């Protein structure tokens, strides 16, 4: 992972966010909502702006921060996003109505493992962003990668989990279990026959998985 000095440096030269986004960052900090780290989201937005997806599916809305940042960075893009926590969903709804970009975001309330019918209606998706319960990444991937377009990309956040995936020993049992599951996911993803994956050690670690067998590879 990048060291703190470098992270602070990048943050110091990053473009200023709107008052609404700053308010959300503050709310997240105060209420321990794990929104994406600044440098991580900036990197993701950079890649998404190259990919130019028409539709994005996000699993894990929280208060709508990453969804709004994506909507703002990609002016024509429609975003469908899922959250199962009622309080966070309520906060997200409020923030989304306060933004001029909120109208391109469909926020769905419920467990992502149970919403496939509804999610399918808004698809197919050029990008899927998995940022929810770490123990279920593979399930999310299997369920929703079927809704990807031909050149679709799956982005998975938190795959390095504060660097814990690289530790030999993890004290706390609950954390140890999560680390185990994430490592299993990472290895499964890296060996997936249908996807080409790279892991960016930025933010909390972002995996980028692109479908194999596209034109660019056959050339
Ligand atoms: N993407 C957000 C942060 C998401 S935090 C941002 O960067 O702004 C992860 C969220 O996923 C939490 O709010 C949690 O309630 C939600 N979540 C976890 N498992 C879920 C599931 N199975 N279905 C729907 N939401 C889930
Ligand atoms: Mg995350």
Coordinates of C-alpha atoms and ligand atoms in Angstrom, one line a residue:
X1 CA 0.0 0.0 0.0
X2 CA 1.0 3.6 -0.5
X3 CA 2.5 5.4 2.5
X4 CA 0.6 8.1 4.3
X5 CA 2.8 10.9 3.0
X6 CA 2.1 10.0 -0.6
X7 CA -1.6 9.6 0.1
X8 CA -1.6 13.1 1.8
X9 CA 0.3 14.5 -1.1
X10 CA -2.2 13.2 -3.7
X11 CA -5.1 14.4 -1.5
X12 CA -3.6 17.8 -1.3
X13 CA -3.5 18.3 -5.0
X14 CA -6.9 16.6 -5.8
X15 CA -9.6 18.8 -7.1
X16 CA -12.0 20.2 -4.5
X17 CA -15.3 18.5 -4.1
X18 CA -18.7 20.1 -3.9
X19 CA -20.1 21.2 -0.5
X20 CA -22.6 18.3 -0.7
X21 CA -19.8 15.7 -1.2
X22 CA -17.8 17.3 1.6
X23 CA -20.8 17.0 3.8
X24 CA -21.1 13.4 2.9
X25 CA -17.5 12.7 3.6
X26 CA -17.9 14.4 7.0
X27 CA -21.1 12.4 7.8
X28 CA -19.3 9.2 6.8
X29 CA -16.4 10.0 9.1
X30 CA -18.6 10.9 12.0
X31 CA -20.8 7.8 11.6
X32 CA -18.2 5.3 10.7
X33 CA -19.6 4.7 7.2
X34 CA -16.9 3.0 5.2
X35 CA -17.1 5.0 2.0
X36 CA -14.2 4.7 -0.5
X37 CA -11.0 6.4 0.4
X38 CA -10.3 9.5 -1.6
X39 CA -7.3 8.3 -3.5
X40 CA -9.1 5.0 -4.2
X41 CA -12.3 6.6 -5.6
X42 CA -10.2 9.0 -7.7
X43 CA -8.4 6.1 -9.3
X44 CA -11.6 4.3 -9.9
X45 CA -13.2 7.4 -11.5
X46 CA -10.1 7.8 -13.7
X47 CA -10.5 4.2 -15.0
X48 CA -14.2 4.6 -15.4
X49 CA -13.8 7.7 -17.4
X50 CA -11.6 5.8 -19.8
X51 CA -14.1 2.9 -20.0
X52 CA -17.1 5.2 -20.4
X53 CA -19.8 2.7 -19.2
X54 CA -23.4 3.5 -20.1
X55 CA -24.7 1.6 -17.1
X56 CA -23.1 0.8 -13.8
X57 CA -24.3 -1.6 -11.1
X58 CA -23.0 -0.8 -7.7
X59 CA -23.4 -3.3 -4.8
X60 CA -23.2 -1.4 -1.5
X61 CA -24.6 2.1 -1.7
X62 CA -24.0 3.1 1.9
X63 CA -24.9 6.8 1.9
X64 CA -24.6 7.2 -1.9
X65 CA -21.1 8.8 -1.9
X66 CA -19.4 6.6 -4.6
X67 CA -22.6 6.5 -6.6
X68 CA -22.8 10.3 -6.7
X69 CA -19.1 10.6 -7.5
X70 CA -19.5 8.2 -10.4
X71 CA -22.6 10.0 -11.6
X72 CA -20.8 13.4 -11.5
X73 CA -17.7 12.1 -13.3
X74 CA -19.8 10.3 -16.0
X75 CA -22.5 12.7 -17.1
X76 CA -24.4 10.3 -19.4
X77 CA -24.2 7.2 -17.2
X78 CA -27.1 5.5 -15.4
X79 CA -26.3 3.9 -12.1
X80 CA -28.2 1.2 -10.3
X81 CA -27.1 0.8 -6.7
X82 CA -28.2 -1.6 -3.9
X83 CA -28.2 -1.1 -0.1
X84 CA -29.6 -3.4 2.6
X85 CA -29.2 -1.2 5.6
X86 CA -32.3 0.8 6.1
X87 CA -30.7 3.8 7.9
X88 CA -28.0 4.1 5.3
X89 CA -30.4 3.7 2.5
X90 CA -32.5 6.5 3.9
X91 CA -29.5 8.8 4.2
X92 CA -28.5 7.9 0.6
X93 CA -32.0 8.8 -0.7
X94 CA -31.8 12.2 1.0
X95 CA -28.3 12.9 -0.4
X96 CA -29.3 11.8 -3.9
X97 CA -32.3 14.1 -4.0
X98 CA -30.1 17.0 -3.1
X99 CA -27.8 16.5 -6.0
X100 CA -28.4 17.4 -9.6
X101 CA -26.9 14.0 -10.6
X102 CA -29.1 12.0 -8.3
X103 CA -31.8 11.5 -11.0
X104 CA -29.5 9.1 -12.9
X105 CA -29.1 6.9 -9.9
X106 CA -31.6 4.1 -9.2
X107 CA -31.2 3.2 -5.5
X108 CA -32.7 -0.2 -4.6
X109 CA -33.3 -1.2 -1.0
X110 CA -32.7 -4.8 -0.1
X111 CA -30.1 -7.6 0.0
X112 CA -28.2 -7.8 -3.2
X113 CA -28.4 -11.6 -3.1
X114 CA -32.2 -11.3 -3.5
X115 CA -32.7 -8.4 -5.9
X116 CA -31.6 -10.0 -9.2
X117 CA -35.0 -9.6 -10.9
X118 CA -35.2 -5.9 -10.2
X119 CA -31.5 -5.3 -11.0
X120 CA -31.9 -7.1 -14.3
X121 CA -34.6 -4.6 -15.4
X122 CA -32.1 -1.8 -15.3
X123 CA -29.3 -3.7 -17.1
X124 CA -27.3 -4.9 -18.8
X125 CA -24.3 -3.3 -17.2
X126 CA -20.9 -2.2 -18.7
X127 CA -19.4 -2.0 -15.2
X128 CA -20.2 -3.7 -11.9
X129 CA -18.8 -2.3 -8.7
X130 CA -18.7 -4.7 -5.8
X131 CA -18.3 -2.8 -2.5
X132 CA -20.4 -4.7 0.1
X133 CA -20.1 -7.6 2.6
X134 CA -16.6 -8.9 2.1
X135 CA -17.5 -12.5 2.8
X136 CA -19.9 -12.6 -0.2
X137 CA -17.9 -11.2 -3.0
X138 CA -17.9 -14.4 -5.0
X139 CA -21.7 -14.8 -4.7
X140 CA -22.1 -11.2 -5.9
X141 CA -19.8 -11.8 -8.8
X142 CA -21.4 -15.0 -9.9
X143 CA -24.9 -13.6 -9.7
X144 CA -24.3 -10.3 -11.4
X145 CA -21.5 -10.9 -13.9
X146 CA -24.2 -12.7 -16.0
X147 CA -25.7 -9.2 -16.5
X148 CA -22.5 -7.7 -18.0
X149 CA -22.2 -6.5 -21.6
X150 CA -19.6 -8.1 -23.8
X151 CA -16.8 -5.7 -22.9
X152 CA -18.0 -5.4 -19.3
X153 CA -15.7 -4.9 -16.4
X154 CA -16.2 -5.9 -12.7
X155 CA -14.5 -3.7 -10.1
X156 CA -14.1 -5.1 -6.6
X157 CA -13.2 -2.8 -3.8
X158 CA -11.4 -3.6 -0.5
X159 CA -9.6 -6.7 -1.9
X160 CA -6.5 -5.9 0.1
X161 CA -8.4 -5.1 3.3
X162 CA -6.0 -2.7 4.9
X163 CA -3.1 -4.9 3.8
X164 CA -4.3 -7.7 6.1
X165 CA -4.5 -10.2 3.2
X166 CA -0.7 -10.1 3.2
X167 CA -0.3 -10.8 6.9
X168 CA 0.7 -14.2 8.2
X169 CA -1.3 -13.9 11.4
X170 CA -4.5 -11.9 12.2
X171 CA -5.4 -11.6 15.9
X172 CA -9.1 -11.1 15.9
X173 CA -11.2 -14.1 14.8
X174 CA -13.9 -12.2 13.0
X175 CA -11.3 -10.3 11.0
X176 CA -9.3 -13.4 10.4
X177 CA -12.3 -15.1 8.9
X178 CA -13.0 -12.2 6.6
X179 CA -9.4 -12.1 5.5
X180 CA -9.6 -15.8 4.7
X181 CA -12.7 -15.3 2.5
X182 CA -11.2 -12.3 0.7
X183 CA -8.0 -14.2 0.0
X184 CA -10.1 -17.0 -1.4
X185 CA -12.0 -14.6 -3.5
X186 CA -8.8 -13.0 -4.9
X187 CA -7.3 -16.3 -5.8
X188 CA -10.6 -17.5 -7.4
X189 CA -10.7 -14.3 -9.3
X190 CA -7.1 -14.4 -10.5
X191 CA -7.7 -18.0 -11.8
X192 CA -11.1 -17.4 -13.4
X193 CA -11.2 -18.8 -16.9
X194 CA -13.4 -16.1 -18.3
X195 CA -11.9 -13.0 -16.7
X196 CA -8.6 -11.3 -16.8
X197 CA -7.9 -9.6 -13.4
X198 CA -5.4 -7.2 -12.1
X199 CA -5.3 -5.8 -8.5
X200 CA -4.4 -2.1 -8.0
X201 CA -2.9 -1.5 -4.6
X202 CA -4.7 1.9 -4.2
X203 CA -7.2 2.9 -1.6
X204 CA -8.2 -0.4 0.1
X205 CA -7.2 -2.4 -3.0
X206 CA -9.3 -2.5 -6.2
X207 CA -9.5 -5.6 -8.4
X208 CA -10.3 -5.0 -12.1
X209 CA -11.7 -8.0 -13.9
X210 CA -12.3 -7.9 -17.7
X211 CA -14.0 -10.6 -19.7
X212 CA -11.6 -12.6 -21.8
X213 CA -12.0 -13.4 -25.4
X214 CA -12.8 -9.9 -26.6
X215 CA -11.7 -8.5 -30.0
X216 CA -8.7 -6.8 -28.6
X217 CA -7.2 -10.1 -27.5
X218 CA -8.0 -12.0 -30.7
X219 CA -6.1 -9.5 -32.9
Ligands
LIG1 N1 -19.8 2.2 -2.1 C1 -20.0 3.0 -0.9 C2 -19.5 2.3 0.4 C3 -20.3 1.0 0.6 S1 -20.0 0.4 2.3 C4 -19.1 4.2 -1.0 O1 -17.9 4.1 -1.3 O2 -19.6 5.4 -0.9 C5 -20.7 -1.2 2.1 C6 -22.2 -1.2 2.2 O3 -22.7 -2.4 1.6 C7 -22.8 -1.1 3.6 O4 -23.5 0.0 3.7 C8 -23.6 -2.4 3.8 O5 -24.8 -2.2 4.5 C9 -23.9 -2.8 2.3 N2 -24.1 -4.2 2.1 C10 -23.3 -5.2 2.6 N3 -23.8 -6.4 2.1 C11 -24.9 -6.2 1.4 C12 -25.8 -7.0 0.6 N4 -25.7 -8.3 0.6 N5 -26.8 -6.3 0.0 C13 -26.9 -5.0 0.0 N6 -26.1 -4.2 0.6 C14 -25.0 -4.7 1.3
LIG2 MG1 -15.2 -0.2 -0.1

